[in-house]
mmCIF file of C-alpha atoms in Angstrom:
data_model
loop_
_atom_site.group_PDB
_atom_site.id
_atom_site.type_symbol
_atom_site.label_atom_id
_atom_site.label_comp_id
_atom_site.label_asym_id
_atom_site.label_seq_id
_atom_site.Cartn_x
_atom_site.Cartn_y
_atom_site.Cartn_z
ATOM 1 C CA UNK A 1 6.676 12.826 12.450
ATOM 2 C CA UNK A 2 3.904 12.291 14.878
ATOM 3 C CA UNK A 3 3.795 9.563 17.719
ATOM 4 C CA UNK A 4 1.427 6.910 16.959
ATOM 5 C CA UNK A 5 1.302 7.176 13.057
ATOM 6 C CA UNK A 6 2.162 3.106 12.902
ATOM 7 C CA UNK A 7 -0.279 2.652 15.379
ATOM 8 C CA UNK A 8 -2.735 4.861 12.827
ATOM 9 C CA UNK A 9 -1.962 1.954 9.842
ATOM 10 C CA UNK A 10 -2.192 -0.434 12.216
ATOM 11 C CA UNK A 11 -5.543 0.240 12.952
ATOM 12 C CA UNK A 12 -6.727 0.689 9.548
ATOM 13 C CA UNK A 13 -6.038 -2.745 8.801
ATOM 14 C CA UNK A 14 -7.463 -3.978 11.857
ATOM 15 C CA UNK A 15 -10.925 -2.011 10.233
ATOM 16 C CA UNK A 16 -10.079 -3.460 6.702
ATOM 17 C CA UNK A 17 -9.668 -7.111 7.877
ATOM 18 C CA UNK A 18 -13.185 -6.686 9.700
ATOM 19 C CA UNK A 19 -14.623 -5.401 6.288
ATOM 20 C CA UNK A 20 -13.287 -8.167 4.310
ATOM 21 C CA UNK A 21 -16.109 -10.660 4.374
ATOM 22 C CA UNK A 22 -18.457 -8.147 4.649
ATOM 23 C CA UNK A 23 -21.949 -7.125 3.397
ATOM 24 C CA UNK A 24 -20.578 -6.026 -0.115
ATOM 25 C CA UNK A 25 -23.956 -3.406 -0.141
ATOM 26 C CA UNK A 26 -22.154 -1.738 2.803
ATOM 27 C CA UNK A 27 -18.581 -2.032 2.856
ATOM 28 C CA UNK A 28 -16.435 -0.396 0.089
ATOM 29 C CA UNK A 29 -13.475 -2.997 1.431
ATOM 30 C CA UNK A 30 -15.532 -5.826 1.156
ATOM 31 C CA UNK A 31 -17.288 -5.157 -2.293
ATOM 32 C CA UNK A 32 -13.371 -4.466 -3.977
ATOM 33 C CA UNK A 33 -12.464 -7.347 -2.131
ATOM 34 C CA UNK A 34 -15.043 -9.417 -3.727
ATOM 35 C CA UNK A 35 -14.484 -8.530 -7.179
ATOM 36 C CA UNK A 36 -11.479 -10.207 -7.084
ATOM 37 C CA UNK A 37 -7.543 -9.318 -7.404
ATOM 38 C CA UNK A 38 -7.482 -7.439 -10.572
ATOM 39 C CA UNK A 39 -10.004 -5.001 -9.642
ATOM 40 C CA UNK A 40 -7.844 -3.682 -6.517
ATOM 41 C CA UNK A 41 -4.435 -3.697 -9.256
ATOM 42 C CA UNK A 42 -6.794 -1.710 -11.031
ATOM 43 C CA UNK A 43 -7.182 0.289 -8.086
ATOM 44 C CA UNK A 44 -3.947 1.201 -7.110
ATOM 45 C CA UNK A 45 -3.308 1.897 -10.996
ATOM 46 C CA UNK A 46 -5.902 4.449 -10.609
ATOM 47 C CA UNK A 47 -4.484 5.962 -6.882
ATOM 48 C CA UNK A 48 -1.173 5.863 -8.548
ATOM 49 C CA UNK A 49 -1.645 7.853 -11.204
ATOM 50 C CA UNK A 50 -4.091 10.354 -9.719
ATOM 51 C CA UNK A 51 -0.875 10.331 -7.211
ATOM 52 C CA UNK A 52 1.299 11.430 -10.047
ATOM 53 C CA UNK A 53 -1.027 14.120 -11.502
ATOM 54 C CA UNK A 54 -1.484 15.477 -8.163
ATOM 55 C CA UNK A 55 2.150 15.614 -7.671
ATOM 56 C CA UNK A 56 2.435 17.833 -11.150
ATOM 57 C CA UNK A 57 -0.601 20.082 -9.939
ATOM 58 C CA UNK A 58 1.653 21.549 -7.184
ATOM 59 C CA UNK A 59 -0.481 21.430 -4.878
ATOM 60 C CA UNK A 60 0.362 19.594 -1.511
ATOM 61 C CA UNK A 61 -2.637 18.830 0.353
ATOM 62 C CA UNK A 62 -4.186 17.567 -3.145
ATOM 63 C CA UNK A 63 -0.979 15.409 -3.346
ATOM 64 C CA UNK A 64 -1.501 14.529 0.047
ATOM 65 C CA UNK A 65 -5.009 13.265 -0.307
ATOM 66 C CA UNK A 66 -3.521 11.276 -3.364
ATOM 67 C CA UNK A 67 -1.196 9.506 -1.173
ATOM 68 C CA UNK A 68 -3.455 8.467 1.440
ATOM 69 C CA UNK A 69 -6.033 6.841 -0.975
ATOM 70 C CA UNK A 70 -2.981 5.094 -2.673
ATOM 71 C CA UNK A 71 -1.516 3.679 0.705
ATOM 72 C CA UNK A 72 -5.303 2.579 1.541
ATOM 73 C CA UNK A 73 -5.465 0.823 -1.607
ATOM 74 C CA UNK A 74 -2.197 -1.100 -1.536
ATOM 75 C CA UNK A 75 -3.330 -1.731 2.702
ATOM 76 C CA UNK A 76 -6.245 -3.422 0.994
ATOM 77 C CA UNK A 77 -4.141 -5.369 -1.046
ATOM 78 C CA UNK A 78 -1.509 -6.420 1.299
ATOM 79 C CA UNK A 79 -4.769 -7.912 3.129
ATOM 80 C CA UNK A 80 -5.720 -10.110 0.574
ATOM 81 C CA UNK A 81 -2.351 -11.434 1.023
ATOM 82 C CA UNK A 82 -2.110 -12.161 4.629
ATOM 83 C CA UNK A 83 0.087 -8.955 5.168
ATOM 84 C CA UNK A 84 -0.499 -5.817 6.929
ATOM 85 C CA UNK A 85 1.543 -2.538 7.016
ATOM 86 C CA UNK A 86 3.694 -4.380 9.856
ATOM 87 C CA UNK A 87 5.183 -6.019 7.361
ATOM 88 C CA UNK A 88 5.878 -2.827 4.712
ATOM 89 C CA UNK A 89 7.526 -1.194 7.993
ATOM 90 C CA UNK A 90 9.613 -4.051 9.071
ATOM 91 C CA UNK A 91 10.980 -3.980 5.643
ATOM 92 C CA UNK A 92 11.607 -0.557 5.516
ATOM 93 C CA UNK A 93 13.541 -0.673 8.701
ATOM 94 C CA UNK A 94 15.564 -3.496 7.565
ATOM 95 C CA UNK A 95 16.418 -1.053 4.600
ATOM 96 C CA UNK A 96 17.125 1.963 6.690
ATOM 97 C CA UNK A 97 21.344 3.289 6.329
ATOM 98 C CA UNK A 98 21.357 0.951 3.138
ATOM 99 C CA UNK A 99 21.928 2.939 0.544
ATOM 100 C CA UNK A 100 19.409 2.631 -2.443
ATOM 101 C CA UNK A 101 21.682 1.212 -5.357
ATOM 102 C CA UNK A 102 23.382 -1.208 -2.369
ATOM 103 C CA UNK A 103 20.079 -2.692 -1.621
ATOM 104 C CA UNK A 104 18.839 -2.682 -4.910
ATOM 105 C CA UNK A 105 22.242 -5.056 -5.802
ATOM 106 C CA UNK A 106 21.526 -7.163 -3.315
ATOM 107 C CA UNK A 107 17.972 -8.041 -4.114
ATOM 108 C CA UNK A 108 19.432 -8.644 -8.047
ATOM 109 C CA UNK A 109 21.380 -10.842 -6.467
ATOM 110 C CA UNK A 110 19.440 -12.437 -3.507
ATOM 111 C CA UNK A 111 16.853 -13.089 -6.929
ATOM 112 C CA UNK A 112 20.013 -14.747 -9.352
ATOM 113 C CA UNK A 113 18.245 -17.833 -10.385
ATOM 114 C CA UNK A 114 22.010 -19.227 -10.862
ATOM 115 C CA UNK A 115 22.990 -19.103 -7.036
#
């Protein structure tokens, strides 16, 4: 993987934060932004599933594309939460050398409304 690819995401929230009160005539961000929570869910519904029809296509760079306009969309998301891709990466690095069915057990359990 290339150097600086967090610094990349990093910066692309930086540029979506700007955009969020924005002229909405001007600024993609700032006009999904506007339209409220369910419009960007919509969103990434859309990303997603172009994602997984690219995916079946068999074509990489197409799948590639796919990916970057679904990570963009859930970046504009975590936004409207307070969150940046800081966050997604911290997590992910938490979850590094767990194995998948280990961590998913622990977050069933972390979640147990009986503990």
């Amino acid at each position: 993987m290339k150097q600086g690819l967090a610094e990349t995401l990093e910066r692309i929230a930086a540029i979506i934060e700007e955009r969020r009160g924005g002229d909405t005539d001007k600024s993609y961000v700032a006009r999904l932004l506007a339209r409220g929570e369910d419009d960007v869910l919509k969103k990434i519904g859309e990303e997603a599933t172009e994602t997984v029809l690219a995916a079946k296509s068999g074509e990489p760079l197409h799948l590639v594309r796919e990916i970057a306009d679904l990570w963009f969309h859930c970046m504009i998301l975590l936004a409207r939460h307070g969150l940046g891709p800081g966050d997604v990466l911290a997590e992910l690095h938490r979850r590094e050398g767990i194995s998948g069915l280990d961590e998913k057990a622990a977050r069933k359990h972390d979640s147990d409304p009986r503990r």
